[in-house]
PDB file of C-alpha atoms in Angstrom:
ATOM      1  CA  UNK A   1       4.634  10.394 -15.504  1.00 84.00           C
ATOM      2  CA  UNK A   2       6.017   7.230 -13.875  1.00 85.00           C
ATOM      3  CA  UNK A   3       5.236   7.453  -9.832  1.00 83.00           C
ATOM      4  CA  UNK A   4       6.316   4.221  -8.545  1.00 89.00           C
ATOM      5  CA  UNK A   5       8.605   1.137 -10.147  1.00 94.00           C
ATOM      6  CA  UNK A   6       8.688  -1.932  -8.802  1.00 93.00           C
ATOM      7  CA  UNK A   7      10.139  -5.439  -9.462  1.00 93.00           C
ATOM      8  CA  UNK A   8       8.172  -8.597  -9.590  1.00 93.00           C
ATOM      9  CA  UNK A   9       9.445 -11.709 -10.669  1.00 92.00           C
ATOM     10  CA  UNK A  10      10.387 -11.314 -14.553  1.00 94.00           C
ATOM     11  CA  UNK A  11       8.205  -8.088 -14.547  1.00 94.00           C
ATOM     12  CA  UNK A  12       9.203  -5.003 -13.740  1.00 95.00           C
ATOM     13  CA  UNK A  13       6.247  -2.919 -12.735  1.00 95.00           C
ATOM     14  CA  UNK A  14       6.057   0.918 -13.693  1.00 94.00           C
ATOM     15  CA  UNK A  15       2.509   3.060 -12.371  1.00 95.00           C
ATOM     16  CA  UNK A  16       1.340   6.038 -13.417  1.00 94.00           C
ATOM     17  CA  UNK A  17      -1.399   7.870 -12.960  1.00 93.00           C
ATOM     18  CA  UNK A  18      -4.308   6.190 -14.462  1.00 95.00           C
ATOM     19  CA  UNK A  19      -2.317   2.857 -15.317  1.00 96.00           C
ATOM     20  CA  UNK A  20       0.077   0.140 -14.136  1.00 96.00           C
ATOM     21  CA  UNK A  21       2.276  -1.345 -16.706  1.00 95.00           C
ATOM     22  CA  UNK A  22       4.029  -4.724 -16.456  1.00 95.00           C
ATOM     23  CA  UNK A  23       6.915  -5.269 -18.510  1.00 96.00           C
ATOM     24  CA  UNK A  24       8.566  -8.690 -18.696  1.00 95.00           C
ATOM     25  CA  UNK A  25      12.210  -8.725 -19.068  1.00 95.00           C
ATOM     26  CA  UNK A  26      12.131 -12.322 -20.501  1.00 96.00           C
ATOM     27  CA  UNK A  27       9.743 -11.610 -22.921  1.00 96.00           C
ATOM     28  CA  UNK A  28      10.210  -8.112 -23.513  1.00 95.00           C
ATOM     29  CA  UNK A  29       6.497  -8.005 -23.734  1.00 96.00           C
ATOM     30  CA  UNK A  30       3.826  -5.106 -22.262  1.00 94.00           C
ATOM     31  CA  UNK A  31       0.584  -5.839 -19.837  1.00 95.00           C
ATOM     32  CA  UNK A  32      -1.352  -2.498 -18.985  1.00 95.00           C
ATOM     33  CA  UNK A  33      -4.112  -2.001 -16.384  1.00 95.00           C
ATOM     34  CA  UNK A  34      -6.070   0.933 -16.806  1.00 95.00           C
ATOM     35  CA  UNK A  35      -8.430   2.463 -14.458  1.00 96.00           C
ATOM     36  CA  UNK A  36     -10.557   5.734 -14.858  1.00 96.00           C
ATOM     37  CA  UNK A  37     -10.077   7.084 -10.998  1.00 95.00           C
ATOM     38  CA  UNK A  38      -6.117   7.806  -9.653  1.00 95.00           C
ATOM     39  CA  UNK A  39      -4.162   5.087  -8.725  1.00 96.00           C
ATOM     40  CA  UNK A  40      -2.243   6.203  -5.951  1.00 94.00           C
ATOM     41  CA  UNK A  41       0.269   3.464  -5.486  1.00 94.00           C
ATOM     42  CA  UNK A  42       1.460   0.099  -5.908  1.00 95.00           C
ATOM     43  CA  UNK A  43       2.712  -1.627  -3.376  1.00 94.00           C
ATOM     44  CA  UNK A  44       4.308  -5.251  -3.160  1.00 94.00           C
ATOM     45  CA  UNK A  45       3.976  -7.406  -0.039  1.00 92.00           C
ATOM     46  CA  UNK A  46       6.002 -10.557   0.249  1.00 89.00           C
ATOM     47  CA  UNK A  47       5.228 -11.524  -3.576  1.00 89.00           C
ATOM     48  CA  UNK A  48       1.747  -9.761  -4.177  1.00 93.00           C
ATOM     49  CA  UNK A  49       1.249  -6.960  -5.969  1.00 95.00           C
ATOM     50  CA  UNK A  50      -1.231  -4.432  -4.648  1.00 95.00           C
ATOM     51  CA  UNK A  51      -2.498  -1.373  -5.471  1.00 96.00           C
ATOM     52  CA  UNK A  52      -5.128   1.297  -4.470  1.00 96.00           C
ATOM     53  CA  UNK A  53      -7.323   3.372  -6.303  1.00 96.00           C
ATOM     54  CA  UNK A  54      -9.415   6.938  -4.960  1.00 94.00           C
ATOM     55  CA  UNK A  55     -12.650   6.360  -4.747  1.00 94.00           C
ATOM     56  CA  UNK A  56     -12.482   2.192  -5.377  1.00 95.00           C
ATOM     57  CA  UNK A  57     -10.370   0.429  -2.751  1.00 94.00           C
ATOM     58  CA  UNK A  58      -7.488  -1.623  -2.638  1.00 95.00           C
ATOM     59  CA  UNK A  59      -6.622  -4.134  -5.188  1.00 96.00           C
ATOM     60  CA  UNK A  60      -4.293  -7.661  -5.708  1.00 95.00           C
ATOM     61  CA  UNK A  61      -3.281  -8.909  -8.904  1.00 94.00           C
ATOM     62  CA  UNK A  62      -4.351 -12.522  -8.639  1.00 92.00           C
ATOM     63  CA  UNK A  63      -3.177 -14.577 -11.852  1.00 87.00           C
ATOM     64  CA  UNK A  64      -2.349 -11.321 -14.236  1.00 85.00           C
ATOM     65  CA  UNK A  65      -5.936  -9.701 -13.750  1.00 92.00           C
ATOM     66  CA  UNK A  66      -7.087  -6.756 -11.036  1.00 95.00           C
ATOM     67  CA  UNK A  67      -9.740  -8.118  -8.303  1.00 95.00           C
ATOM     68  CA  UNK A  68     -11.022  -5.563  -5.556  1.00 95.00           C
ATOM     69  CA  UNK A  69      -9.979  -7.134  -2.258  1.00 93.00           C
ATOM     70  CA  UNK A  70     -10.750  -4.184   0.033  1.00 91.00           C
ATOM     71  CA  UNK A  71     -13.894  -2.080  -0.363  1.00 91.00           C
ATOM     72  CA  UNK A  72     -14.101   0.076   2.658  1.00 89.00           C
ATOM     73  CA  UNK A  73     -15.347   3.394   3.321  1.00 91.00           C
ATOM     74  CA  UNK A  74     -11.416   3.870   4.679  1.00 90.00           C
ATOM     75  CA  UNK A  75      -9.807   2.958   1.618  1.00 91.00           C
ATOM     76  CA  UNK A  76     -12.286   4.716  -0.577  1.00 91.00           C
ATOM     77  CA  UNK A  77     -12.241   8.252   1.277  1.00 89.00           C
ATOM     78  CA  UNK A  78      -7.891   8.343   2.518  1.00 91.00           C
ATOM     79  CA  UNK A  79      -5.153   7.478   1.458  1.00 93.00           C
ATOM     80  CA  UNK A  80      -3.199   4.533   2.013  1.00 94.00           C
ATOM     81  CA  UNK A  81       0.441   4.842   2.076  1.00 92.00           C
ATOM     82  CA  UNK A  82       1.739   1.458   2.723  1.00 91.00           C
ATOM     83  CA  UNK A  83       0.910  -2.166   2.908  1.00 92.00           C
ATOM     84  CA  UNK A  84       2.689  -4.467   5.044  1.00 88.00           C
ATOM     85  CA  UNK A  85       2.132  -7.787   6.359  1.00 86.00           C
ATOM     86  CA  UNK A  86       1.895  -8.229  10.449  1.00 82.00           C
ATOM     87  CA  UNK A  87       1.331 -11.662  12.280  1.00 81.00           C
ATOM     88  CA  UNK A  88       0.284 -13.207   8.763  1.00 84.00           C
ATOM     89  CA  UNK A  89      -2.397  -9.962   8.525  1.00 86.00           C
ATOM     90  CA  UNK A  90      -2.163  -7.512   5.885  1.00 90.00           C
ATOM     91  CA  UNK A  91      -2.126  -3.731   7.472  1.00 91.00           C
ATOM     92  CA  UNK A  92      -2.133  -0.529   5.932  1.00 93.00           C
ATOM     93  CA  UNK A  93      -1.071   2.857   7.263  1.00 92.00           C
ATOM     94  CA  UNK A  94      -2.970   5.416   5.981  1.00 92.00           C
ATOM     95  CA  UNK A  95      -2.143   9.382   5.293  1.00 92.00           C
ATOM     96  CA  UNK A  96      -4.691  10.589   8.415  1.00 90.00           C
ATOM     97  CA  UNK A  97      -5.845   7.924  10.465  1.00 89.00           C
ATOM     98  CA  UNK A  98      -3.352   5.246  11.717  1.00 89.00           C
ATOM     99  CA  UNK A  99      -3.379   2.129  11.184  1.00 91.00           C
ATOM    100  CA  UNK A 100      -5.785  -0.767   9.782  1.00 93.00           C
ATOM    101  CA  UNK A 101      -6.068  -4.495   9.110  1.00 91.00           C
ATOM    102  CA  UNK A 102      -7.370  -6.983   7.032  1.00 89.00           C
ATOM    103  CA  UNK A 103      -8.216 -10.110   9.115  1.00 85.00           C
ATOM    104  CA  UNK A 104     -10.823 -12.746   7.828  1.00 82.00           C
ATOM    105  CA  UNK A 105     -11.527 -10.552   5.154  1.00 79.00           C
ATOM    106  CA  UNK A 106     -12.729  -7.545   7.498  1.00 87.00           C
ATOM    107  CA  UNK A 107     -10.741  -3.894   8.272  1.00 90.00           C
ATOM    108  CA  UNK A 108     -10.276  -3.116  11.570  1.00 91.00           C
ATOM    109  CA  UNK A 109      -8.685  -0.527  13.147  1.00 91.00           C
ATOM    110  CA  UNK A 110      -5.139  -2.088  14.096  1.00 88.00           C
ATOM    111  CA  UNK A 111      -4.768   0.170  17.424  1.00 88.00           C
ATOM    112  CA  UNK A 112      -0.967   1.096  19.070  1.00 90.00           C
ATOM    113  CA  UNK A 113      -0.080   3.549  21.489  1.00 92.00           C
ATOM    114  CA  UNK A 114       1.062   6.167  18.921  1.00 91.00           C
ATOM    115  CA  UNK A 115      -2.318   6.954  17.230  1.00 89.00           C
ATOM    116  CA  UNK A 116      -2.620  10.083  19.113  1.00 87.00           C
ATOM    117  CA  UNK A 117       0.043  11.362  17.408  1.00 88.00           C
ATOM    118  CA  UNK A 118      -0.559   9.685  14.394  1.00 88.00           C
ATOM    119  CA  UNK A 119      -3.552  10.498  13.955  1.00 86.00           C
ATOM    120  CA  UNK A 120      -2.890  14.416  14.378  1.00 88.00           C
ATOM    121  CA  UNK A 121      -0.105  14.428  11.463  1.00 93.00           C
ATOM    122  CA  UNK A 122       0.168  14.288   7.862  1.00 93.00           C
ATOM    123  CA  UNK A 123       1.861  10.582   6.853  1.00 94.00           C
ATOM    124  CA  UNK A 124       3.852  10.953   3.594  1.00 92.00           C
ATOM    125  CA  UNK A 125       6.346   8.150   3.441  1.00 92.00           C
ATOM    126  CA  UNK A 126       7.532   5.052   5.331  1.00 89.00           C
ATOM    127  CA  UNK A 127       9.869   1.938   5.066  1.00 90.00           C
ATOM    128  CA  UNK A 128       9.574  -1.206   7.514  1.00 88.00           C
ATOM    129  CA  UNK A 129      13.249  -1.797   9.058  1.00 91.00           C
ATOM    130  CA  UNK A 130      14.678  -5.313   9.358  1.00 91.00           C
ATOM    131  CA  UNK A 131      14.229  -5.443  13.144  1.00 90.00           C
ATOM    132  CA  UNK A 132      10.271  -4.919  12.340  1.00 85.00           C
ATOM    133  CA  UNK A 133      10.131  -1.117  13.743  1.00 90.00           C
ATOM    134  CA  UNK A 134       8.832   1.571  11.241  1.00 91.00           C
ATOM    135  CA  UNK A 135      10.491   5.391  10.035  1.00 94.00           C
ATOM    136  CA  UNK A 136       7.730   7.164   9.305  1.00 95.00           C
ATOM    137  CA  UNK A 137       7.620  10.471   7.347  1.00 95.00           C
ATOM    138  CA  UNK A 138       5.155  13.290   7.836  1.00 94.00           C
ATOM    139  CA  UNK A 139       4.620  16.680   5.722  1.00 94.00           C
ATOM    140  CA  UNK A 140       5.575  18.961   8.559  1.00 93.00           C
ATOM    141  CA  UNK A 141       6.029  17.036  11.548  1.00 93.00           C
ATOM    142  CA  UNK A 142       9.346  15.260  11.020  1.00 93.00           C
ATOM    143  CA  UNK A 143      10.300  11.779  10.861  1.00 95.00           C
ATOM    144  CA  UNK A 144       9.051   9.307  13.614  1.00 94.00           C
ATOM    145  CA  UNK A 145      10.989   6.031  14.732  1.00 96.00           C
ATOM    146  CA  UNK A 146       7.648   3.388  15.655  1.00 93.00           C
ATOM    147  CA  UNK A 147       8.746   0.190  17.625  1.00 91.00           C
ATOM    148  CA  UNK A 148       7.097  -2.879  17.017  1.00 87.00           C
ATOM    149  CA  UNK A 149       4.652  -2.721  19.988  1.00 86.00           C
ATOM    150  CA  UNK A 150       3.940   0.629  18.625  1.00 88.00           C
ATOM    151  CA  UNK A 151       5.347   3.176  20.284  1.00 90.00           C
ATOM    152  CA  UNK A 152       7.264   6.384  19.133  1.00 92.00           C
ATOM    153  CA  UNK A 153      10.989   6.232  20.622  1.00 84.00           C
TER     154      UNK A 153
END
């Protein structure tokens, strides 16, 4: 099963469950990483590829190989379901608890008005719009518009 395609570069970058797989359309050549816990997805921020893996953390592919950037109790035990960058910071929303950050190498908990409510649904999905406010998705609970100071409209 293919989850989650991507494109990167010359690569086009296909994850399953266990493995991501880079193929490079120049080349026509394969790169595989494997891991033994589930990679839950791959994300790609400006022109970084990230992904996270239960139980592990979050990693970046730095020069074609895997190295474990985040290593936090958050990462490890929920589920992120996107990376984006804010204010030159990479965040992550994750399925239960709201929002984090990576500053100086360090989470913290990147706090906005709407973790209440956040924090009290199920977060399935989300896409960053062009004018920087979020649609997020929720199993249940509908679809919520966030503004950029971080409010629900």
């Amino acid at each position: 099963q293919v989850w989650n395609i991507i494109e990167h570069n010359e690569w086009a970058v296909f994850q399953s469950n266990n493995s991501i797989y880079f193929y490079n359309t120049e080349t026509q050549k394969f790169k595989i990483i494997n891991s033994p816990n589930t990679i839950y997805k791959i994300f790609k921020v400006k022109n970084r590829i990230y992904y996270h893996v239960a139980n592990e953390g979050i990693y970046a592919i730095e020069n074609g190989q895997p190295k474990l950037i985040i290593e936090n109790t958050i990462v490890k035990e929920e589920r992120v379901i996107n990376l984006f960058e804010s204010e030159n910071n990479l965040v992550m929303l994750t399925r239960h608890s709201g929002f984090y950050k990576l500053q100086n190498e360090k989470i913290s908990r990147w706090e906005i008005p709407a973790d209440s409510k956040l924090n009290n649904v199920n977060i399935f999905s989300y896409i960053q719009l062009k004018d920087g406010s979020l649609i997020i998705g929720t199993i249940s609970d509908g679809v919520f518009h966030l503004s950029k100071s971080g409010n629900i409209d």
